[in-house]
Amino acid sequence: MSILLIVLLPLIASLLPGILSKYVKGIHTGYFVLIVPVIASFYFISLIQSVLSAPIIKHYSWMPSIGLNFDIRLDGLALLFTLLISIIGSLVVFYSIHYLHKDEALGRFYTYLLLFMGAMFGVVTSNNVLSLYLFWELTSISSFLLISFWYHKQKSTDGALKSMLITVFGGLMMLGGLSILIGITGTPVISEIMAQATKIHAHPLFMLAVVLILLAAFTKSAQFPFHIWLPDAMEAPTPVSAYLHSATMVKAGIYLIARFTPLFAVSNVWTYAIVIVGLFTMCFASIKAVNQIDLKGILAFSTVSQLGLIMSLLGIGSLSFKAGHETLYYIAVTAAVFHILNHASFKGALFMLVGIIDHETGTRNIHKLNGLMFIMPITFTLTTLGVLSMAGVPPFNGFISKEMFLESVLLSTEHPMINTIVSSFILTLMFVGSLFTFIYSLKIIKDVFIPNNIKNNSEKKPHEAPVLFLLSPIILICVMLFISVFPDMFRPLLQSATSAIVSNNITLNHIHHFHGVNTPLIVTIAIIVIGSALLYFISKWQNVYQLWPEQLKLNNLYNFALDQSQKLSFEINRRLVYHSIRFSIASIFSTLLIITVYVFLKTDLSIYFESIANIRLYELILILIIVIATIMILKAQSRLFSIIMLSAIGYSIALLFVFFKAPDLALTQLSIETISTALFLMCFYHMPKKYRHAEEKKFKFTNVLIALSTGVIVSLIALVSYSNKHFTSISEYYIKNVYDLAAGKNMVNVILVDFRGFDTLFESSVLAIAGIGIYTLIRLRKTRGEQNEETTR
Amino acid sequence: MEILIIILSGILVAAGVYLILSKSLLRIIIGSSIISHAVNLLLLTSGTLKNAASPIFTGGNKQYVDPIPQALILTAIVISFAVTAFFLVLAFRSYKELGTDNVADYKGVPDDE
């Protein structure tokens, strides 16, 4: 079977749920949808053997002319991700069959979910940066649609908008970064870009590409300070939270970092940003998680924290890659890959279990839940197992990857490039992060399941969920336990994924549970002891959280920024658009002025006149009349006077035409001036008595300024263009041939109707349209629904 | 002569722009017709203003004034007349309907805030 077909299968299948949910009412649509991820899972599982020996590389043309093709590269890392996406996808679809009632808009839900699945397959298998970007944005869009699935809830749409704004911002940054890479290397194929690493490192835009791609990864993977969208995305249905916001989409940023590590690891910015931001996010989010009262809120911050952990491991990997510390490099990267796997297993299960608790009790508020231990024993057992793994308690898989994490961080502090201050900072972050991870993990058990003296006041009467509903988390927890017991079974997969990241074939040592008594183990024991003590006395110190000022919360900052930008753009709009017409006209003229003045300053233009006509007395008198009439109009206080002055100008110009040997013009001008004056006078009685409206002084001044400078500029342009005539006129041709070719003696008329007859045709159309327009303006009157009486008159 | 006509056109344009920037509709219309006069004069100047024969063919090798700008101006006059007439009736109608000819009062309804 073609690998492209499998990658695109969810996208193609996404056309069907809408139809199925409409016409097949008897069976839950989810059962049909389930087929897709199951097929994909089996397909990818069957590929494991061949990928472990060599990556699968395929090329399918799509838009070769712009380099956008389906270049598929399935190496160990991509395979790990496709397995996660398809297997957890199958479990989530199965879980959602029980979670979502048949009354819900199932067609919509599964369409979005399949779109997301296909997009995610595309992201991880793309060997082409353009298709990578395309699928990347498709994950943002489908995530947006899924978060706002219950769109009648304000919180859902707000959360969806927030996640959209932040992740699309990151996506656009990524497009910039990837474009730089294409620009430098001239190819959109990732493996070819990687091959030209030295060329890229030498390029001046290299640093910009690093920053842009970091931004993309940090926004998608919810790293500080872009993590704020993830807790709000918890308004999505729980299967969505389990799938997108814990196991798959949020790891796209991790994937991006891992994919480009060999290319960017030489950069200090890249390395330090990932280590510091990752560790800080881990620490910050785990502290925040302790204070949440919504179960999904705790898990959301926990996800942010664990993503930070994985991110920092990749950063340590880059650090040692750069310094040539090979052992540490492999340990850190393997730990990252291993934790991706572990986190997907326990976090997916925990989200599903929280969804079950929500479904069976009607609330996710930890203050309303209590003592579910005996009422929901299976849920309790599964949650406890998941939570212990999350806390990093032996003998679960979370413990193994946590040990590897601690070991990497401890080793990295011995690194020559890290001084004491940075290393103590890193160690503090690591310790506090791990400590609070332990606290919030165990707090879930303590608050929800262990009975205490507060009365249980959930909205429904709680009872254990049906077995089929529990099946998906059971499978995930079993997988988790399997990894815990036989971590070494997964070594080939991890080895392959690590090799893909470090682009070097490596052999990993046996993955042990127990390395003997060493520093990481002591740290773990310390965390368990101190964590348990802190958890026991939690009511004593939890008030500390209220000390953080409300204004400085990132969500408030985000809301403030959003609000202000809206206000600002509205204000600009109001000032520019709703302002008076005068303002618009003035800005048009000012723009004209500025541009012409700029051109005049840039080019040296000469003004000279070779042959000009003599000035004659009659013309001089006419010009004087025109100037006087113009001034009169400006000064006029009455309407009649200004209309008469306007016609004085018109008639004088007609006379000027006579002197300049333009008889046709003079005729036309005379008659048209007469008609215009008649029109003005006809409107005269209907026009308002008041001719002028008082202007403010400052407006008057700017008006004069703009008007004068426009006049000067127009004169200057005319003078310059008159001085720079470069060609002789084509009128010689008309003068010569007017009689021979067109059989007419009046040149102007022959030009109008013969040489350039089209102008005249459309000029008459203009006249006709104006006539029709005037007629309709006068005759047709309809004001809001009522037929005006004047139409019938 | 040409320089004089060009300066005259500049004065007319300045006056026209000033009138267009004012608030009364009638003044705006007058301003736009003044500007079209100025443009016609400029067009004519772009030909020649020298003392030559009218563009009526009488045979022989005489010097004629340039007929092309004249044809262009003729078209322009008619079009500007059509526009002015339409504009005038529009002003008249909007005064009747809206009760004011002060363009400062002509404001769109702002979108909901």
mmCIF file of C-alpha atoms in Angstrom, chain A residues 35 111 141 213 270 362 406 453 465 483 489 560 570 623 651 662 689 776:
data_model
loop_
_atom_site.group_PDB
_atom_site.id
_atom_site.type_symbol
_atom_site.label_atom_id
_atom_site.label_comp_id
_atom_site.label_asym_id
_atom_site.label_seq_id
_atom_site.Cartn_x
_atom_site.Cartn_y
_atom_site.Cartn_z
ATOM 1 C CA ILE A 35 -11.635 2.165 10.815
ATOM 2 C CA THR A 111 -14.746 15.610 10.283
ATOM 3 C CA ILE A 141 -7.210 25.309 12.045
ATOM 4 C CA ILE A 213 11.685 28.642 14.106
ATOM 5 C CA TRP A 270 19.035 28.079 19.923
ATOM 6 C CA GLY A 362 -21.161 15.950 36.256
ATOM 7 C CA LEU A 406 17.875 14.254 36.034
ATOM 8 C CA ASN A 453 -14.843 14.638 56.060
ATOM 9 C CA ALA A 465 -18.372 3.883 34.079
ATOM 10 C CA ILE A 483 6.856 0.115 28.996
ATOM 11 C CA MET A 489 11.735 -3.721 24.437
ATOM 12 C CA PHE A 560 -5.117 43.741 27.989
ATOM 13 C CA PHE A 570 -10.778 51.264 16.194
ATOM 14 C CA ILE A 623 -6.567 87.016 -17.754
ATOM 15 C CA TYR A 651 -17.123 83.376 -20.754
ATOM 16 C CA ALA A 662 -10.060 77.627 -31.358
ATOM 17 C CA LYS A 689 -29.965 80.479 1.823
ATOM 18 C CA THR A 776 -33.816 59.227 -11.874
#
